[in-house]
Amino acid sequence: MLNNPVIASILGTIGTILWCIQLIPQIIVNYLRHTTAGLQPLMLLLWSIGAVIMGIYNVSRNLNIPLQLQPQIFLLLCFITWGQCLYYEKKFHLYKCFSIFLLAGCISGLVETGSVFMLRSLVRRNIEWPIVSTGIISSIFICVGLFPPYYDIYIYKCVRGISFIFLLVDMGGAVFSFLSLLFEPKFDILAAISYCSVFFLELGIIMFDYYFKLLDWVKKRKLDRKAKHEISKIMDTIDINVQAS
């Protein structure tokens, strides 16, 4: 791997900035529509758990600072968006949503801080399997978090409630974060798998949307042709009747 901390930090910073703003378009769309219909609360909950575990892993591994900050900001945005789901769809009172937000934030902070100290002490004693397991679990939660939208796509045959700007920005953040790993002293395969999985799963959501739009377009074209053919047959019948009379 290329060992260049400066480039790693620059790429990681770009990835972090993109991941800092990725859910903002979704949050704005939810606010303007006053609904989160189609947006899966389970996805956001799984991402929140995954972000906590990713934060534990990235900080424990001493990855570049932007990559250590990235899960924390991502977690904050996930909590805000999840809170919107509770407020708009579940009709929770604003005070209740805010209380859940604070409680979840405090628990996440305590869990992450305690876990980082524990894992670092284990690494100093050359016990690596707990931190490796943490990286694997983090990747699983982040990836599984994208499964609920696929189920929703399967049921409704379209992408509902997800901002494509959010997906594109998130994919960009995953790409730059992955590239930053290439310039680390040691390439982190687990972090790389996590970023690549996010990129391809979100790309799949976009491709499915265009696939179903294409199917609708083809279906509409067939119906238009059939309608034109029926009209043509009717007109021919009218002409024949007129000529016969």
Short mmCIF file of C-alpha atoms in Angstrom, two decimals:
data_model
loop_
_atom_site.label_atom_id
_atom_site.label_comp_id
_atom_site.label_asym_id
_atom_site.label_seq_id
_atom_site.Cartn_x
_atom_site.Cartn_y
_atom_site.Cartn_z
CA MET A 1 0.00 0.00 0.00
CA LEU A 2 1.08 3.60 -0.58
CA ASN A 3 2.02 5.18 2.75
CA ASN A 4 1.12 8.87 2.56
CA PRO A 5 -0.65 10.19 5.68
CA VAL A 6 -1.30 13.61 4.09
CA ILE A 7 -3.16 12.18 1.07
CA ALA A 8 -4.95 9.68 3.33
CA SER A 9 -6.11 12.56 5.54
CA ILE A 10 -7.23 14.69 2.55
CA LEU A 11 -9.22 11.85 0.98
CA GLY A 12 -10.62 10.86 4.36
CA THR A 13 -11.65 14.47 4.98
CA ILE A 14 -13.50 14.64 1.64
CA GLY A 15 -15.22 11.34 2.45
CA THR A 16 -16.15 12.60 5.91
CA ILE A 17 -17.52 15.90 4.55
CA LEU A 18 -19.69 13.97 2.10
CA TRP A 19 -20.87 11.64 4.85
CA CYS A 20 -21.51 14.70 7.06
CA ILE A 21 -23.98 16.12 4.56
CA GLN A 22 -25.31 12.89 3.03
CA LEU A 23 -28.50 12.65 5.10
CA ILE A 24 -29.14 16.41 5.10
CA PRO A 25 -31.00 16.30 1.72
CA GLN A 26 -33.13 13.44 3.10
CA ILE A 27 -33.83 15.39 6.30
CA ILE A 28 -34.84 18.46 4.26
CA VAL A 29 -37.09 16.38 1.96
CA ASN A 30 -38.78 14.81 5.00
CA TYR A 31 -39.34 18.23 6.56
CA LEU A 32 -40.76 19.78 3.39
CA ARG A 33 -43.08 16.83 2.75
CA HIS A 34 -43.98 16.41 6.43
CA THR A 35 -43.77 12.68 5.86
CA THR A 36 -41.21 9.88 5.82
CA ALA A 37 -43.40 7.46 3.84
CA GLY A 38 -41.18 4.92 2.09
CA LEU A 39 -38.17 5.69 4.28
CA GLN A 40 -37.42 2.63 6.41
CA PRO A 41 -36.97 3.34 10.17
CA LEU A 42 -35.37 -0.11 10.49
CA MET A 43 -32.66 0.95 8.02
CA LEU A 44 -31.85 4.03 10.11
CA LEU A 45 -31.88 2.04 13.35
CA LEU A 46 -29.50 -0.58 11.93
CA TRP A 47 -27.28 2.17 10.52
CA SER A 48 -27.21 3.85 13.94
CA ILE A 49 -26.06 0.64 15.61
CA GLY A 50 -23.56 0.06 12.80
CA ALA A 51 -22.24 3.64 13.14
CA VAL A 52 -21.57 3.11 16.86
CA ILE A 53 -19.70 -0.12 16.15
CA MET A 54 -17.84 1.48 13.22
CA GLY A 55 -16.85 4.35 15.50
CA ILE A 56 -15.48 1.86 18.02
CA TYR A 57 -13.50 0.10 15.29
CA ASN A 58 -12.13 3.20 13.51
CA VAL A 59 -11.04 4.89 16.75
CA SER A 60 -9.56 1.69 18.19
CA ARG A 61 -7.60 1.11 14.97
CA ASN A 62 -6.30 4.71 15.02
CA LEU A 63 -7.39 5.34 11.44
CA ASN A 64 -6.89 8.89 10.15
CA ILE A 65 -8.82 11.50 12.16
CA PRO A 66 -11.49 12.19 9.50
CA LEU A 67 -12.39 8.48 9.44
CA GLN A 68 -12.63 8.50 13.24
CA LEU A 69 -15.03 11.47 13.16
CA GLN A 70 -17.05 10.06 10.27
CA PRO A 71 -19.15 7.49 12.20
CA GLN A 72 -19.95 10.02 14.93
CA ILE A 73 -21.42 12.54 12.48
CA PHE A 74 -23.17 9.78 10.54
CA LEU A 75 -24.71 8.55 13.80
CA LEU A 76 -26.00 12.04 14.62
CA LEU A 77 -27.69 12.37 11.21
CA CYS A 78 -29.16 8.85 11.50
CA PHE A 79 -30.67 9.74 14.87
CA ILE A 80 -32.19 12.95 13.47
CA THR A 81 -33.69 11.12 10.48
CA TRP A 82 -34.92 8.29 12.68
CA GLY A 83 -36.51 10.91 14.94
CA GLN A 84 -38.35 12.29 11.91
CA CYS A 85 -39.75 8.80 11.23
CA LEU A 86 -41.01 8.61 14.82
CA TYR A 87 -42.50 12.11 14.62
CA TYR A 88 -44.12 12.03 11.17
CA GLU A 89 -45.12 8.38 10.82
CA LYS A 90 -45.45 7.06 14.38
CA LYS A 91 -46.97 10.39 15.56
CA PHE A 92 -44.69 10.59 18.60
CA HIS A 93 -44.79 13.90 20.48
CA LEU A 94 -41.81 16.18 19.77
CA TYR A 95 -40.78 16.07 23.44
CA LYS A 96 -40.78 12.26 23.36
CA CYS A 97 -38.68 12.22 20.16
CA PHE A 98 -36.17 14.62 21.72
CA SER A 99 -35.96 12.51 24.90
CA ILE A 100 -35.33 9.34 22.86
CA PHE A 101 -32.67 11.23 20.85
CA LEU A 102 -30.81 12.32 24.02
CA LEU A 103 -31.07 8.90 25.67
CA ALA A 104 -29.85 7.06 22.55
CA GLY A 105 -26.99 9.56 22.15
CA CYS A 106 -25.84 9.15 25.75
CA ILE A 107 -25.98 5.34 25.60
CA SER A 108 -24.09 5.32 22.28
CA GLY A 109 -21.39 7.63 23.65
CA LEU A 110 -20.88 5.55 26.79
CA VAL A 111 -20.79 2.26 24.87
CA GLU A 112 -18.33 3.60 22.31
CA THR A 113 -15.99 5.19 24.88
CA GLY A 114 -15.89 2.11 27.10
CA SER A 115 -15.41 -0.24 24.14
CA VAL A 116 -12.54 1.81 22.69
CA PHE A 117 -10.60 1.73 25.98
CA MET A 118 -11.22 -2.02 26.33
CA LEU A 119 -10.20 -2.87 22.74
CA ARG A 120 -7.06 -0.72 22.88
CA SER A 121 -5.95 -2.48 26.06
CA LEU A 122 -6.50 -5.85 24.36
CA VAL A 123 -4.54 -4.76 21.27
CA ARG A 124 -1.62 -3.71 23.49
CA ARG A 125 -1.60 -7.32 24.76
CA ASN A 126 -1.64 -8.58 21.14
CA ILE A 127 -5.23 -9.87 21.41
CA GLU A 128 -6.62 -8.98 17.99
CA TRP A 129 -9.78 -11.09 17.57
CA PRO A 130 -12.14 -8.73 19.50
CA ILE A 131 -11.29 -5.72 17.34
CA VAL A 132 -11.49 -7.84 14.17
CA SER A 133 -14.92 -9.09 15.28
CA THR A 134 -15.98 -5.48 15.88
CA GLY A 135 -15.02 -4.54 12.32
CA ILE A 136 -16.95 -7.50 10.89
CA ILE A 137 -20.07 -6.74 12.96
CA SER A 138 -19.90 -3.08 11.91
CA SER A 139 -19.81 -4.02 8.22
CA ILE A 140 -22.73 -6.42 8.68
CA PHE A 141 -24.95 -3.80 10.34
CA ILE A 142 -24.16 -1.12 7.74
CA CYS A 143 -24.90 -3.54 4.88
CA VAL A 144 -27.98 -5.16 6.44
CA GLY A 145 -29.31 -1.64 7.03
CA LEU A 146 -29.73 -1.33 3.27
CA PHE A 147 -31.85 -4.50 2.99
CA PRO A 148 -35.18 -2.94 4.13
CA PRO A 149 -35.23 -0.52 1.13
CA TYR A 150 -34.75 -3.52 -1.18
CA TYR A 151 -37.75 -5.23 0.44
CA ASP A 152 -39.79 -2.04 -0.02
CA ILE A 153 -38.71 -1.92 -3.68
CA TYR A 154 -39.79 -5.56 -4.12
CA ILE A 155 -43.24 -4.85 -2.62
CA TYR A 156 -44.00 -1.55 -4.36
CA LYS A 157 -41.93 -2.00 -7.55
CA CYS A 158 -40.42 1.47 -7.12
CA VAL A 159 -38.08 3.43 -4.84
CA ARG A 160 -40.18 5.35 -2.30
CA GLY A 161 -39.16 8.11 0.08
CA ILE A 162 -35.40 7.94 -0.55
CA SER A 163 -33.60 11.03 -1.85
CA PHE A 164 -31.29 10.19 -4.76
CA ILE A 165 -29.10 13.14 -3.75
CA PHE A 166 -28.61 11.38 -0.42
CA LEU A 167 -27.65 8.13 -2.17
CA LEU A 168 -25.19 9.82 -4.55
CA VAL A 169 -23.52 11.83 -1.78
CA ASP A 170 -23.30 8.72 0.39
CA MET A 171 -21.74 6.76 -2.47
CA GLY A 172 -19.21 9.56 -2.99
CA GLY A 173 -18.33 9.47 0.69
CA ALA A 174 -17.80 5.70 0.51
CA VAL A 175 -15.52 6.07 -2.55
CA PHE A 176 -13.28 8.75 -1.00
CA SER A 177 -13.16 6.92 2.34
CA PHE A 178 -12.09 3.74 0.53
CA LEU A 179 -9.41 5.64 -1.42
CA SER A 180 -8.03 7.10 1.81
CA LEU A 181 -7.40 3.56 3.06
CA LEU A 182 -5.06 2.95 0.12
CA PHE A 183 -2.67 5.56 1.53
CA GLU A 184 -2.70 4.25 5.10
CA PRO A 185 0.45 2.48 6.39
CA LYS A 186 -1.60 -0.72 6.55
CA PHE A 187 -4.63 -1.35 4.32
CA ASP A 188 -7.68 -2.06 6.49
CA ILE A 189 -9.60 -4.77 4.65
CA LEU A 190 -12.65 -4.70 6.96
CA ALA A 191 -13.17 -0.95 6.59
CA ALA A 192 -12.68 -1.34 2.82
CA ILE A 193 -15.35 -4.07 2.63
CA SER A 194 -17.77 -1.86 4.56
CA TYR A 195 -17.29 1.13 2.21
CA CYS A 196 -17.48 -1.02 -0.94
CA SER A 197 -20.63 -2.76 0.29
CA VAL A 198 -22.36 0.57 0.91
CA PHE A 199 -21.39 1.81 -2.56
CA PHE A 200 -22.69 -1.22 -4.46
CA LEU A 201 -25.86 -1.69 -2.41
CA GLU A 202 -26.84 1.96 -2.92
CA LEU A 203 -25.94 1.73 -6.60
CA GLY A 204 -28.33 -1.23 -6.75
CA ILE A 205 -31.17 0.89 -5.35
CA ILE A 206 -30.63 3.51 -8.07
CA MET A 207 -30.43 0.85 -10.79
CA PHE A 208 -33.66 -0.79 -9.61
CA ASP A 209 -35.42 2.58 -9.73
CA TYR A 210 -34.40 3.10 -13.36
CA TYR A 211 -35.23 -0.52 -14.15
CA PHE A 212 -38.83 -0.14 -12.95
CA LYS A 213 -39.13 3.23 -14.69
CA LEU A 214 -37.97 1.56 -17.91
CA LEU A 215 -40.56 -1.22 -17.44
CA ASP A 216 -43.29 1.39 -16.94
CA TRP A 217 -42.16 3.22 -20.07
CA VAL A 218 -42.17 0.00 -22.13
CA LYS A 219 -45.60 -0.93 -20.76
CA LYS A 220 -46.94 2.53 -21.59
CA ARG A 221 -45.53 2.30 -25.12
CA LYS A 222 -47.23 -1.06 -25.64
CA LEU A 223 -50.55 0.31 -24.38
CA ASP A 224 -50.22 3.36 -26.64
CA ARG A 225 -49.52 1.14 -29.65
CA LYS A 226 -52.45 -1.11 -28.77
CA ALA A 227 -54.74 1.91 -28.37
CA LYS A 228 -53.60 3.34 -31.71
CA HIS A 229 -54.16 -0.05 -33.35
CA GLU A 230 -57.68 -0.28 -31.90
CA ILE A 231 -58.48 3.26 -33.04
CA SER A 232 -57.15 2.43 -36.51
CA LYS A 233 -59.37 -0.69 -36.68
CA ILE A 234 -62.41 1.33 -35.60
CA MET A 235 -61.69 4.02 -38.20
CA ASP A 236 -61.28 1.35 -40.92
CA THR A 237 -64.62 -0.20 -39.90
CA ILE A 238 -66.31 3.20 -40.06
CA ASP A 239 -64.82 3.86 -43.52
CA ILE A 240 -66.05 0.47 -44.79
CA ASN A 241 -69.55 1.09 -43.43
CA VAL A 242 -69.65 4.56 -44.99
CA GLN A 243 -68.52 3.21 -48.36
CA ALA A 244 -71.06 0.36 -48.18
CA SER A 245 -73.91 2.77 -47.51
#
